[in-house]
XYZ file of C-alpha atoms in Angstrom:
655
model
C 28.244 -41.052 30.003
C 30.043 -37.734 30.469
C 31.041 -38.693 34.019
C 32.389 -42.074 32.877
C 34.395 -40.368 30.110
C 35.868 -37.918 32.621
C 36.797 -40.752 34.990
C 38.406 -42.754 32.181
C 40.793 -39.890 31.465
C 42.299 -40.234 34.933
C 42.364 -44.050 34.824
C 43.750 -44.046 31.270
C 41.290 -46.749 30.148
C 40.945 -45.712 26.529
C 38.966 -48.820 25.581
C 36.193 -47.829 27.979
C 36.286 -44.287 26.611
C 36.031 -45.540 23.041
C 33.132 -47.791 23.957
C 31.322 -44.962 25.677
C 31.745 -42.709 22.630
C 30.369 -45.468 20.428
C 27.436 -45.941 22.783
C 26.756 -42.191 22.666
C 26.673 -42.199 18.851
C 24.417 -45.258 18.637
C 22.000 -43.927 21.285
C 21.856 -40.572 19.495
C 20.875 -42.257 16.230
C 18.309 -44.500 17.916
C 16.768 -41.882 20.204
C 16.744 -39.021 17.689
C 15.972 -41.009 14.546
C 14.469 -44.455 14.864
C 12.540 -44.027 18.091
C 10.501 -40.931 17.050
C 9.786 -42.543 13.671
C 8.561 -45.738 15.344
C 6.362 -43.803 17.783
C 4.921 -41.710 14.930
C 4.200 -44.697 12.680
C 2.834 -47.220 15.169
C 1.385 -45.119 17.981
C 0.433 -41.724 16.504
C -0.643 -42.304 12.882
C -3.281 -44.969 13.631
C -5.120 -42.414 15.784
C -3.390 -39.200 14.779
C -6.171 -36.655 15.214
C -7.204 -37.820 18.687
C -3.596 -37.763 19.889
C -2.866 -34.320 18.362
C -6.244 -32.638 18.896
C -5.239 -30.983 22.156
C -2.008 -29.622 20.692
C -3.746 -28.432 17.510
C -5.966 -26.361 19.791
C -2.897 -24.951 21.534
C -1.357 -24.131 18.150
C -4.460 -22.320 16.881
C -4.981 -20.263 20.036
C -1.291 -19.386 20.435
C -0.844 -18.448 16.776
C -3.848 -16.115 16.790
C -2.548 -14.519 19.994
C 1.026 -14.210 18.722
C -0.020 -12.405 15.523
C -2.584 -10.168 17.271
C -5.547 -11.853 15.571
C -7.373 -12.924 18.718
C -9.593 -9.806 18.821
C -10.383 -9.746 15.103
C -14.042 -8.944 14.393
C -15.695 -11.462 12.075
C -18.948 -10.674 10.270
C -20.904 -12.806 7.830
C -22.464 -10.698 5.082
C -24.691 -11.567 2.137
C -23.789 -9.087 -0.613
C -26.122 -8.045 -3.402
C -25.535 -9.611 -6.806
C -24.424 -6.254 -8.190
C -24.206 -2.620 -7.214
C -26.696 -0.017 -8.420
C -26.288 3.585 -9.462
C -27.795 4.605 -6.127
C -24.887 2.821 -4.418
C -22.454 4.974 -6.400
C -24.303 8.129 -5.396
C -24.418 7.112 -1.727
C -20.711 6.248 -1.675
C -19.307 9.200 -3.579
C -16.170 9.463 -1.409
C -15.349 5.808 -2.048
C -15.725 6.214 -5.819
C -13.657 9.411 -5.824
C -10.801 7.607 -4.099
C -10.577 4.406 -6.147
C -6.925 4.089 -7.112
C -6.260 4.065 -10.859
C -2.473 4.298 -10.649
C -0.317 1.293 -9.845
C 2.973 1.971 -8.103
C 5.244 0.826 -10.931
C 3.652 2.768 -13.849
C 3.322 5.879 -11.695
C 6.947 5.692 -10.556
C 8.092 5.469 -14.182
C 5.941 8.497 -14.989
C 7.420 10.485 -12.100
C 10.924 9.592 -13.237
C 10.260 10.598 -16.828
C 8.442 13.857 -16.115
C 9.625 15.145 -12.741
C 13.228 14.174 -12.053
C 14.180 17.375 -13.918
C 17.940 16.670 -13.591
C 20.016 13.474 -13.732
C 21.118 13.873 -10.121
C 17.542 13.561 -8.811
C 15.673 10.304 -8.319
C 12.366 8.988 -6.999
C 12.882 5.818 -4.950
C 9.283 4.679 -4.565
C 5.684 5.794 -4.330
C 3.905 6.373 -1.020
C 0.153 6.402 -0.516
C -1.637 8.488 2.099
C -4.674 10.680 2.647
C -5.215 14.402 3.251
C -8.209 16.673 3.684
C -8.409 19.487 1.118
C -11.294 21.959 1.137
C -13.297 19.625 3.346
C -12.762 16.628 1.054
C -11.037 13.484 2.328
C -8.754 12.533 -0.570
C -6.378 9.667 -1.134
C -3.098 10.699 -2.751
C 0.143 9.205 -4.024
C 3.435 11.025 -3.566
C 7.179 10.617 -3.751
C 10.248 12.487 -2.533
C 12.674 13.939 -5.076
C 15.917 12.742 -3.511
C 19.519 13.421 -4.462
C 21.186 10.585 -6.390
C 24.934 11.100 -6.648
C 25.240 8.217 -9.117
C 23.549 10.400 -11.718
C 25.983 13.277 -11.282
C 28.000 14.066 -14.400
C 30.955 15.615 -12.557
C 31.298 13.832 -9.160
C 34.133 15.860 -7.661
C 34.715 16.069 -3.919
C 33.392 19.642 -3.864
C 30.228 18.582 -5.691
C 29.461 15.383 -3.774
C 30.407 16.551 -0.254
C 29.880 20.311 -0.117
C 27.645 21.578 -2.899
C 25.083 18.885 -3.744
C 23.916 17.941 -0.261
C 20.162 17.320 -0.457
C 17.113 16.498 -2.524
C 14.242 18.901 -2.979
C 10.470 18.705 -2.753
C 7.836 16.158 -3.607
C 5.462 15.195 -6.391
C 1.843 14.416 -5.495
C -1.245 13.353 -7.408
C -4.758 12.188 -6.476
C -5.224 8.466 -6.984
C -8.143 8.743 -9.391
C -7.509 11.705 -11.693
C -5.936 11.632 -15.143
C -4.984 14.337 -17.598
C -6.216 14.445 -21.163
C -3.135 12.554 -22.369
C -3.581 9.600 -20.023
C -1.047 10.844 -17.479
C -1.606 11.540 -13.777
C -2.962 14.929 -12.768
C -0.130 16.280 -10.627
C -1.229 18.459 -7.728
C 2.351 19.230 -6.628
C 5.083 19.275 -9.273
C 8.133 20.947 -10.822
C 11.084 22.977 -9.526
C 10.574 25.383 -7.912
C 7.507 23.537 -6.622
C 4.089 24.474 -7.943
C 0.983 23.382 -6.058
C -2.703 23.359 -6.966
C -3.720 22.593 -3.382
C -3.340 24.234 0.001
C -0.293 22.292 1.206
C 2.483 24.687 2.255
C 5.995 23.234 2.535
C 8.392 25.560 4.353
C 11.335 23.121 4.388
C 11.337 21.207 1.077
C 15.018 20.208 1.396
C 15.577 16.459 1.934
C 18.829 15.670 3.760
C 17.541 12.360 5.163
C 15.614 9.849 3.084
C 15.490 6.384 1.551
C 18.646 6.601 -0.544
C 21.803 4.779 0.651
C 23.739 6.707 3.273
C 26.549 9.058 2.401
C 28.090 11.985 4.240
C 27.914 15.681 3.392
C 29.044 18.919 5.010
C 26.919 21.986 5.683
C 27.795 25.436 6.988
C 31.003 25.634 4.946
C 32.219 28.523 2.811
C 30.724 26.739 -0.229
C 27.100 27.653 -0.818
C 24.883 24.591 -1.175
C 22.970 23.916 -4.383
C 19.236 24.102 -3.632
C 17.407 23.557 -6.931
C 17.758 24.483 -10.620
C 15.893 27.440 -12.067
C 16.205 27.847 -15.802
C 19.836 28.314 -16.784
C 20.920 29.205 -13.253
C 20.900 27.520 -9.861
C 19.391 28.658 -6.572
C 21.777 28.413 -3.596
C 21.070 27.978 0.108
C 22.720 27.639 3.517
C 21.685 24.963 6.003
C 19.891 26.349 9.068
C 19.044 23.133 10.915
C 20.571 21.371 13.894
C 21.149 18.060 12.133
C 24.587 16.523 12.020
C 27.696 16.819 14.187
C 29.581 20.135 14.599
C 32.907 20.154 12.743
C 34.394 23.380 14.068
C 37.356 21.806 15.920
C 40.482 20.378 14.313
C 40.253 17.340 16.575
C 36.890 16.317 15.124
C 38.107 16.863 11.599
C 40.976 14.488 12.299
C 38.599 11.872 13.708
C 36.222 12.065 10.753
C 39.072 12.059 8.265
C 40.143 8.735 9.788
C 36.573 7.395 10.051
C 35.765 7.998 6.389
C 39.345 7.561 5.085
C 38.946 10.990 3.512
C 41.888 13.258 4.274
C 40.470 16.109 2.231
C 38.424 16.730 5.380
C 41.655 17.486 7.218
C 43.326 19.682 4.624
C 40.367 21.563 3.121
C 40.004 25.222 4.131
C 36.220 25.389 3.594
C 35.251 24.577 7.189
C 34.049 27.220 9.633
C 32.787 27.241 13.212
C 29.268 26.591 11.857
C 30.265 23.575 9.786
C 28.492 20.271 10.430
C 28.713 16.763 9.022
C 25.546 14.800 8.198
C 25.874 11.030 7.879
C 23.654 7.988 8.462
C 21.310 9.757 6.054
C 19.299 6.643 5.226
C 16.372 6.769 7.631
C 16.192 3.034 8.351
C 19.922 2.805 8.993
C 19.616 5.874 11.199
C 16.795 4.402 13.288
C 18.548 1.052 13.525
C 21.566 2.734 15.120
C 19.308 3.890 17.958
C 17.033 0.845 18.308
C 18.719 -2.281 16.871
C 16.281 -4.471 18.805
C 13.341 -3.364 16.632
C 12.298 -4.690 13.224
C 11.456 -2.018 10.661
C 8.758 -2.067 7.994
C 10.018 -2.187 4.409
C 8.048 0.904 3.375
C 8.560 4.153 5.288
C 6.304 6.878 3.921
C 6.591 10.638 3.644
C 4.184 13.068 5.323
C 3.774 16.818 4.904
C 3.160 18.081 8.441
C 3.243 21.697 9.643
C 5.177 22.691 6.534
C 7.899 20.067 7.067
C 8.615 16.760 5.367
C 8.576 13.954 7.930
C 9.213 10.253 7.379
C 6.909 7.845 9.207
C 8.434 4.433 9.901
C 6.495 1.499 11.351
C 8.558 -0.602 13.766
C 7.864 -4.004 15.251
C 8.804 -6.110 18.214
C 9.179 -9.752 17.189
C 10.559 -13.037 18.451
C 10.815 -16.661 17.343
C 10.151 -18.595 20.568
C 6.485 -17.970 21.363
C 5.102 -21.326 22.640
C 3.034 -23.333 20.133
C 2.847 -20.459 17.610
C 3.293 -21.093 13.884
C 6.460 -19.436 12.491
C 6.597 -17.361 9.291
C 9.679 -16.683 7.206
C 10.859 -13.108 6.674
C 13.607 -14.170 4.252
C 17.367 -14.019 4.766
C 17.112 -17.164 6.964
C 15.026 -15.201 9.465
C 11.726 -16.446 10.870
C 9.454 -15.218 13.656
C 6.358 -16.506 15.436
C 5.328 -13.353 17.338
C 4.964 -9.762 16.132
C 3.454 -6.462 17.262
C 3.433 -3.049 15.579
C 4.114 -1.331 18.889
C 6.264 1.584 17.733
C 5.808 4.451 15.282
C 9.085 6.217 14.514
C 9.489 9.568 12.758
C 12.493 11.179 11.083
C 12.558 14.825 10.033
C 13.796 15.001 6.437
C 15.534 18.342 7.062
C 17.413 17.900 10.340
C 17.188 14.138 10.959
C 15.435 14.435 14.329
C 14.130 11.017 15.430
C 11.241 10.142 17.720
C 9.979 6.727 18.828
C 6.333 6.584 19.914
C 4.858 3.561 21.692
C 1.403 2.705 20.369
C 0.344 0.461 23.262
C 2.338 -1.128 26.070
C -0.693 -3.085 27.285
C -0.818 -5.231 24.153
C 2.915 -5.886 23.990
C 4.991 -6.823 27.054
C 8.090 -6.883 24.837
C 8.003 -3.161 24.057
C 7.062 -2.447 27.680
C 10.287 -4.155 28.731
C 12.385 -2.240 26.203
C 10.858 1.061 27.310
C 11.873 0.351 30.903
C 15.409 -0.480 29.789
C 15.696 2.622 27.549
C 13.251 5.177 28.981
C 14.958 8.079 27.189
C 14.235 6.641 23.735
C 10.483 6.082 23.839
C 7.575 8.473 24.163
C 3.836 7.742 24.483
C 1.755 8.100 21.340
C -0.225 10.871 23.034
C 2.813 13.141 22.601
C 2.705 12.838 18.804
C 1.195 15.915 17.152
C -2.398 15.608 15.943
C -1.304 16.450 12.406
C 1.097 13.504 12.364
C -1.407 11.182 14.038
C -3.867 11.911 11.240
C -1.469 10.069 8.916
C -0.977 6.891 10.925
C -1.863 3.872 8.836
C -2.182 0.143 9.327
C 1.235 -1.170 8.217
C 1.222 -3.225 5.045
C 3.979 -5.672 6.039
C 2.161 -6.615 9.241
C -1.158 -6.912 7.416
C 0.354 -9.232 4.808
C 1.812 -11.455 7.539
C -1.514 -11.513 9.387
C -3.384 -12.280 6.149
C -1.024 -15.140 5.388
C -1.589 -16.594 8.856
C -5.335 -16.014 8.891
C -5.986 -17.763 5.583
C -5.346 -21.022 7.478
C -5.944 -20.081 11.102
C -9.467 -18.752 10.560
C -10.319 -22.445 11.004
C -10.572 -22.506 14.793
C -12.162 -25.956 14.986
C -9.324 -28.515 15.428
C -11.062 -31.109 13.241
C -11.567 -28.664 10.355
C -8.008 -27.422 10.783
C -6.575 -30.951 10.805
C -8.389 -31.876 7.565
C -7.466 -28.537 5.906
C -11.063 -28.258 4.765
C -11.303 -24.489 4.286
C -7.888 -23.022 3.475
C -8.005 -19.623 1.762
C -5.607 -17.952 -0.663
C -4.662 -14.517 -1.984
C -4.208 -14.947 -5.723
C -2.424 -12.446 -7.985
C -4.110 -10.208 -10.541
C -2.894 -8.165 -13.479
C 0.627 -8.868 -14.712
C 1.814 -9.767 -11.203
C 2.840 -13.357 -10.437
C 3.061 -12.907 -6.676
C 0.333 -13.246 -4.071
C -2.096 -10.346 -4.055
C -0.695 -7.511 -1.964
C -3.074 -5.642 0.302
C -4.027 -2.143 -0.838
C -5.273 1.065 0.774
C -8.670 2.522 -0.063
C -10.827 5.344 1.230
C -14.206 3.718 1.818
C -17.219 3.663 4.091
C -17.542 0.409 5.991
C -20.996 -1.082 6.469
C -21.195 -0.049 10.137
C -19.642 3.397 9.643
C -21.197 6.761 8.824
C -18.173 8.268 7.093
C -15.351 7.322 4.784
C -12.101 6.102 6.323
C -8.629 4.986 5.248
C -8.608 1.183 5.185
C -6.121 -1.503 4.147
C -7.958 -4.417 2.523
C -7.274 -7.783 0.909
C -9.720 -10.299 -0.615
C -9.500 -14.062 -0.034
C -10.426 -16.980 -2.298
C -10.681 -20.702 -1.464
C -7.323 -22.313 -2.204
C -8.801 -24.648 -4.842
C -11.252 -22.204 -6.437
C -11.281 -18.647 -7.755
C -14.460 -17.217 -6.245
C -14.155 -14.710 -3.402
C -14.950 -16.048 0.068
C -14.013 -13.114 2.352
C -12.068 -9.895 2.667
C -10.015 -8.492 5.515
C -9.754 -4.824 6.488
C -7.280 -3.018 8.732
C -8.544 0.353 9.966
C -6.265 3.398 10.237
C -8.315 6.389 11.343
C -8.890 7.846 14.790
C -10.004 5.624 17.639
C -10.476 2.703 15.245
C -6.761 2.568 14.465
C -5.400 -0.993 14.522
C -8.783 -2.717 14.415
C -9.031 -5.772 12.149
C -12.273 -6.803 10.455
C -13.112 -9.812 8.301
C -16.259 -9.893 6.188
C -17.042 -13.487 5.233
C -19.449 -14.487 2.450
C -21.760 -17.522 2.618
C -20.281 -20.531 0.834
C -23.502 -21.250 -1.049
C -23.473 -17.853 -2.818
C -21.123 -17.192 -5.736
C -19.107 -14.004 -5.337
C -16.693 -13.476 -8.214
C -13.014 -13.406 -7.360
C -10.473 -11.110 -9.074
C -9.104 -13.882 -11.322
C -12.632 -14.773 -12.469
C -13.278 -11.153 -13.402
C -10.029 -11.171 -15.384
C -11.230 -14.290 -17.213
C -14.516 -12.549 -18.046
C -12.510 -9.550 -19.255
C -10.506 -11.757 -21.613
C -13.761 -13.181 -23.011
C -15.221 -9.744 -23.720
C -15.074 -9.392 -27.543
C -14.715 -5.602 -27.551
C -11.878 -5.626 -25.022
C -9.985 -8.605 -26.441
C -10.161 -7.240 -30.002
C -8.763 -3.854 -28.973
C -5.993 -5.440 -26.887
C -4.952 -7.542 -29.884
C -4.947 -4.467 -32.107
C -2.704 -2.519 -29.712
C -0.299 -5.439 -29.435
C -0.085 -5.765 -33.218
C 0.917 -2.109 -33.419
C 3.898 -2.762 -31.137
C 2.503 -1.184 -27.978
C 2.947 -2.926 -24.643
C -0.319 -3.430 -22.785
C 0.168 -3.427 -19.000
C -2.666 -4.595 -16.791
C -2.736 -2.984 -13.394
C -3.692 -4.726 -10.191
C -7.399 -5.206 -9.725
C -9.035 -3.334 -6.862
C -11.991 -5.039 -5.217
C -14.073 -2.364 -3.505
C -17.216 -2.991 -1.454
C -19.741 -0.323 -2.474
C -23.023 -0.304 -0.593
C -24.075 -3.946 -0.291
C -22.362 -5.026 -3.487
C -18.866 -5.474 -4.890
C -17.223 -3.297 -7.542
C -14.125 -4.486 -9.403
C -11.823 -1.903 -10.975
C -8.712 -2.589 -13.056
C -6.630 0.084 -14.816
C -5.059 -0.705 -18.155
C -1.913 1.101 -19.325
C -0.362 1.413 -22.761
C 3.345 1.924 -23.286
C 4.595 2.744 -26.765
C 7.543 0.864 -28.195
C 10.888 2.248 -26.952
C 9.106 4.428 -24.409
C 9.187 4.305 -20.607
C 6.136 6.545 -20.236
C 2.964 4.509 -19.596
C -0.418 6.072 -20.303
C -3.648 5.115 -18.587
C -5.700 4.054 -21.592
C -8.756 2.302 -20.199
C -10.467 1.546 -16.887
C -12.191 -1.830 -16.619
C -15.120 -2.106 -14.204
C -17.306 -5.044 -13.287
C -20.189 -5.985 -11.025
C -22.601 -8.904 -11.063
C -20.530 -10.741 -13.671
C -20.759 -7.936 -16.262
C -17.537 -6.379 -17.557
C -17.146 -3.080 -19.419
C -14.446 -0.509 -19.922
C -14.115 3.191 -20.619
C -11.474 5.866 -21.064
C -12.142 7.096 -17.529
C -13.613 5.568 -14.396
C -16.686 7.774 -14.815
C -17.273 6.598 -18.380
C -16.733 2.976 -17.416
C -19.214 3.228 -14.536
C -21.664 4.946 -16.861
C -21.518 2.007 -19.247
C -21.713 -0.483 -16.388
C -24.627 1.045 -14.486
C -26.382 3.297 -16.991
C -30.081 2.811 -17.837
C -29.291 0.949 -21.069
C -26.859 -1.384 -19.329
C -23.863 -2.180 -21.486
C -23.695 1.131 -23.343
C -26.119 3.933 -22.466
C -26.258 6.209 -25.477
C -28.364 9.316 -26.001
C -31.615 8.455 -27.814
C -31.665 8.912 -31.569
C -34.220 11.386 -32.952
C -37.353 9.717 -34.351
C -37.775 10.551 -38.024
C -41.549 10.518 -37.833
C -42.709 13.276 -35.566
C -46.394 12.525 -36.105
C -47.027 10.605 -32.882
C -47.866 13.135 -30.227
C -47.991 12.707 -26.473
C -49.770 14.966 -23.982
C -47.617 17.229 -21.855
C -48.445 18.079 -18.251
C -49.613 21.525 -19.242
C -52.228 20.138 -21.630
C -50.244 20.848 -24.805
C -49.015 18.089 -27.090
C -45.390 17.152 -27.666
C -43.990 15.012 -30.469
C -41.567 12.147 -29.997
C -39.016 14.361 -31.698
C -39.337 16.979 -28.961
C -39.081 14.265 -26.309
C -35.936 12.983 -27.970
C -34.475 16.483 -27.860
C -35.353 16.728 -24.175
C -33.724 13.361 -23.528
C -30.623 14.532 -25.353
C -30.514 17.628 -23.144
C -30.635 15.533 -19.979
C -27.920 13.295 -21.415
C -25.626 16.271 -21.998
C -26.339 17.575 -18.487
C -25.377 14.177 -17.096
C -22.104 14.157 -19.047
C -21.276 17.688 -17.863
C -21.896 16.616 -14.257
C -19.571 13.658 -14.697
C -16.730 15.868 -15.890
C -16.658 17.584 -12.503
C -17.445 14.372 -10.554
C -20.861 15.736 -9.536
C -22.460 12.368 -8.848
C -25.618 13.857 -7.367
C -26.180 16.040 -10.413
C -25.470 13.109 -12.691
C -28.023 11.008 -10.832
C -30.711 13.692 -11.144
C -30.140 14.064 -14.881
C -30.142 10.314 -15.441
C -33.385 9.937 -13.471
C -35.016 12.599 -15.658
C -33.650 10.863 -18.741
C -35.176 7.569 -17.616
C -38.558 9.258 -17.115
C -38.487 10.728 -20.619
C -37.407 7.416 -22.150
C -40.185 5.584 -20.308
C -42.691 8.161 -21.548
C -41.471 7.762 -25.109
C -41.553 3.979 -24.858
C -45.100 3.920 -23.482
C -46.600 6.146 -26.153
C -44.681 4.421 -28.942
C -46.380 1.137 -27.942
C -49.748 2.860 -28.243
């Protein structure tokens, strides 16, 4: 048709041209609209599965390959109906690292207690793990960044020369609370105070998560470092970050670039002056590698005394054959992704490094590294201290979980009928799909605790739990995906079912109603589903926020296993009520008023029930003292002795 149209221009036969255009329009409608619909209705639908079976197989295989799910390790496990106290004792590191603080309540607490001045701000909460005194502990932390919007007197001197950086971090263990229901802060205040061995030699934060600005260092104006009482501590920048501003020519260029002619006429600049801009770490990395996709949550690491941002980066594309696309928002979709790059940014001088995790698994990053060999370095060149903080990225895990909830069905017939689609349902006050969470736990085939990203699955039409996925982060196991699937004939409670049981608990529901009547806002945290031993433990924090207050307090910890739900003021107390010898509420035995019944002691002397009751009370107090210091082994010994005494009392009382 195109050739006939071109020929008609030279012959000036407009009628032929018009007819050809009309024919083109009609054929387009027929071929692109009616014809496919006719084929689908009369040729495909009567025998749809048989005609599409081959291509469904292509779609399943290609999608698993494109999202790096082809090597996922699947195990079928039959969990116990409930966990036992022995499981708690044998998994002490897991219990010690169960997270009781949700990101949102903790961030509000940080802001209320640790911003110190209006020009500081905490952007978000990061989660990581460190080893202190031989203990592998999960922690939450945040950077105290400079926020110029909170400055009361935003003059040019203040915003460009004097207030140039944030300062320090706040850190707390995930499971500890103070007596007032607030987090136990290991690192806090200005100047920083630390209860742990975590030296920070460069606490200044020139590069972070706040929107980019530009500041000058090395001028005649001393920089503000941090407040101390009624005075301020000053400092001078000693790093290599930024661009030298010693020459007049550069001052002219930057005055034009930022439309700020105070740069040109100010007399504060010296030969050591530098300008720092592109201070937002993601913007900074994007300037170097615009072909990479960056994770939404960079996290801060304390390494060799410095604050270093770790940023996960991805290679992605949208034209992988037969693969199912996923939407990333902003009219952007992909159907292939790899977490092939780990980028770091030094918070003090802005130094950037891009480390390739594995070229073998990603030909895309291998191609980019050949194009830009000066940008990328092998992961082996990353320091061991930084490598100890690598983690399975949450954005990638959520994408893989979303894909796998359908594409775990590798049989084309099952896939076509959508017989076994899974879901990730929200818990707590959240309305969105359950977000994966990090835990320190010991997997069934592992001898030690490790940092794992996990997410439970439920059938799409029911609320029971059918499987859970884990992404490993530590050592040689980094990047490995596991799925533990439960047999369909066995009921394993899902998070929403445990919440329903919680709402039906008379003690809990009555207290929640009482708090609400008093004007307090009850905030339910996200439920954590933690495999412990061969059973499942469910933990949900509950926060209370007084009216007209932004400071949430951790008021109760709900725990559940085997369909039983209890709560306590601490995780230890809640577990004690859940797993103690008396079940729902293990209380110390009451003294028996009649001390006339005597039982023989091992030494031949006789003891009364009253003396046995006193002995039981002693073991009870020993158990409580052990709990206060998280001595699970000591608690177990005391509780075992208590059980023996109670059994002895019970036996002789029957006589």
